[in-house]
Amino acid sequence: MDKPSWKDFGFATRAVRAGTERSDFGEHSEALYLTSSYVFDDAEQAARRFQNQESGPVYSRFTNPSVQMFEERLAALENAEECVATCTGMAAILSVCLGLLKAGDEIVTTGSLFGATIQLFDNFIAKFGVGVRYVPLTDPQAWKEAITPQTRLFYLETPSNPLLEIADLQAIGQIAREAGVITVVDNCFCTPALQQPLRYPIDLVLHSATKYIDGQGRVLGGAVAGLGTHIEKIRQVVRTCGPTLSPFNAWVLHKSLETLQVRMRAHSESALALAQWLQSHPSVARVIYPGLESHPQHALAMQQQSAGGAIVSFELKGSDADALRQKAFALVNATEVFSRTGNLGDTRSIMTHPASTTHGRISEEARARAGITQGLIRLAVGLEDIQDLQRDLARGL
Ligand SMILES: Cc1ncc(COP(=O)(O)O)c(C=O)c1O
């Protein structure tokens, strides 16, 4: 039977049904294909497969059924032509760069990025003669003005990590399209359950699947989805250079997508309630959450996203950097429910001090550019009872 066209189905149906391949055993839940290579019927078939004269599996660095099932389901959720999976989110970003850029090209991006992405661009991609220009995420005109004849890629996250700034996907995407520039959006904080960047003039959407796609803090993974012509170039990098997703992780991530929408709605509901409560706390100077009306880009966020997401950031009151760092450390140390870990995207709530952890290794200048102060705390709100989270924060604050 032909596979259905997933475009005709709702998100929840695609999340549980798209990308399922059934073996001859007729298993209902997807099988896990833990194999590094595949056997051929005869030497002639091996020759045909290796020379691309016959389709079919050869080796798991190239293709694996568990990885393909995950890629197909994520492509269906992002409304993408194609998807390629990688072993981590950083591997996805690296593969995009290796697949789409050459020496002399330029990336336009923003300081409002995950710290390791900035490090990847500044310390590694730049070594190969690719220029990087930083502009404010929220100012489409600045993106336009940064374009030169060498500009090949716009790279951004929305909402950004950890300050939750919102990029105008329509405006920035349109500017890029008119200039023939490829746009890549890291959709890690929202996932396709809350935001689908490919509905705008955006070419590629990228994930650290380690975060909300897994959603339970178990495995690492990454993916890029979008226009088939770009994905094919990125896929060649993955196949040749080897940042391949393991079949086991792909199987976990494929199954996790089935609960993505219900998890993201529950995370967002609790995050909004916690953000509202923090806003009225006397020790808190400012709460940053796209779902709050006080967020400077609330209207844009609610246009692009169906909910605010799980991440809430807030600044402690005070002005001296050392004193703020001490207060932030005291809060992190006082927690009994929130986990002290650098990750996000888990059923368990997590508290992070970005200036000393996720953004601790970037230069002071890059940190200032990203607006990350010593008094900033990032919460990744999990699925515990909201009263327990409030009580835990109240004690530390
Ligand atoms: C927004 C964002 N993008 C990319 C990454 C990198 O993903 P990974 O850790 O899977 O390599 C992270 C990791 O925290 C992230 O927060």
mmCIF file of C-alpha atoms and ligand atoms in Angstrom, residues 87-93 113-117 155 157 159-161 186-189 206-211 219-222 342-344 358-359 378, ligand 1:
data_model
loop_
_atom_site.group_PDB
_atom_site.id
_atom_site.type_symbol
_atom_site.label_atom_id
_atom_site.label_comp_id
_atom_site.label_asym_id
_atom_site.label_seq_id
_atom_site.Cartn_x
_atom_site.Cartn_y
_atom_site.Cartn_z
ATOM 1 C CA CYS A 87 24.439 12.507 16.318
ATOM 2 C CA THR A 88 24.018 15.861 18.159
ATOM 3 C CA GLY A 89 22.605 19.324 17.557
ATOM 4 C CA MET A 90 26.131 20.728 17.164
ATOM 5 C CA ALA A 91 26.848 18.063 14.530
ATOM 6 C CA ALA A 92 23.771 19.303 12.658
ATOM 7 C CA ILE A 93 25.091 22.897 12.714
ATOM 8 C CA LEU A 113 22.753 32.243 20.136
ATOM 9 C CA PHE A 114 23.599 29.109 22.100
ATOM 10 C CA GLY A 115 27.213 29.531 23.343
ATOM 11 C CA ALA A 116 28.683 26.513 21.514
ATOM 12 C CA THR A 117 27.201 27.725 18.222
ATOM 13 C CA TYR A 155 21.679 31.587 10.960
ATOM 14 C CA GLU A 157 17.435 30.829 16.859
ATOM 15 C CA PRO A 159 13.270 32.150 20.777
ATOM 16 C CA SER A 160 16.953 32.639 21.515
ATOM 17 C CA ASN A 161 18.901 30.940 24.296
ATOM 18 C CA ASP A 186 17.322 26.530 15.183
ATOM 19 C CA ASN A 187 13.823 25.479 16.355
ATOM 20 C CA CYS A 188 15.075 23.700 19.447
ATOM 21 C CA PHE A 189 13.137 25.715 22.057
ATOM 22 C CA LEU A 206 17.552 22.692 12.699
ATOM 23 C CA HIS A 207 17.221 20.779 15.976
ATOM 24 C CA SER A 208 19.165 19.651 18.938
ATOM 25 C CA ALA A 209 16.913 16.602 19.319
ATOM 26 C CA THR A 210 18.675 16.137 22.663
ATOM 27 C CA LYS A 211 16.267 18.746 24.030
ATOM 28 C CA VAL A 219 19.896 10.604 24.346
ATOM 29 C CA LEU A 220 21.794 13.043 22.147
ATOM 30 C CA GLY A 221 20.679 13.759 18.609
ATOM 31 C CA GLY A 222 20.257 16.422 15.965
ATOM 32 C CA GLY A 342 23.233 22.447 32.013
ATOM 33 C CA ASN A 343 20.726 20.650 29.833
ATOM 34 C CA LEU A 344 17.172 21.657 29.000
ATOM 35 C CA THR A 358 26.338 27.259 29.007
ATOM 36 C CA HIS A 359 27.814 30.670 28.166
ATOM 37 C CA ARG A 378 17.350 30.159 33.144
HETATM 38 C C1 LIG B 1 19.474 26.204 21.072
HETATM 39 C C2 LIG B 1 20.472 25.086 21.015
HETATM 40 N N1 LIG B 1 20.971 24.709 19.828
HETATM 41 C C3 LIG B 1 21.872 23.710 19.717
HETATM 42 C C4 LIG B 1 22.332 23.049 20.825
HETATM 43 C C5 LIG B 1 23.367 21.965 20.669
HETATM 44 O O1 LIG B 1 22.792 20.701 20.782
HETATM 45 P P1 LIG B 1 23.574 19.372 21.266
HETATM 46 O O2 LIG B 1 23.930 19.556 22.682
HETATM 47 O O3 LIG B 1 22.589 18.287 20.980
HETATM 48 O O4 LIG B 1 24.795 19.270 20.412
HETATM 49 C C6 LIG B 1 21.830 23.389 22.088
HETATM 50 C C7 LIG B 1 22.306 22.660 23.300
HETATM 51 O O5 LIG B 1 22.008 22.998 24.411
HETATM 52 C C8 LIG B 1 20.880 24.435 22.182
HETATM 53 O O6 LIG B 1 20.377 24.823 23.374
#
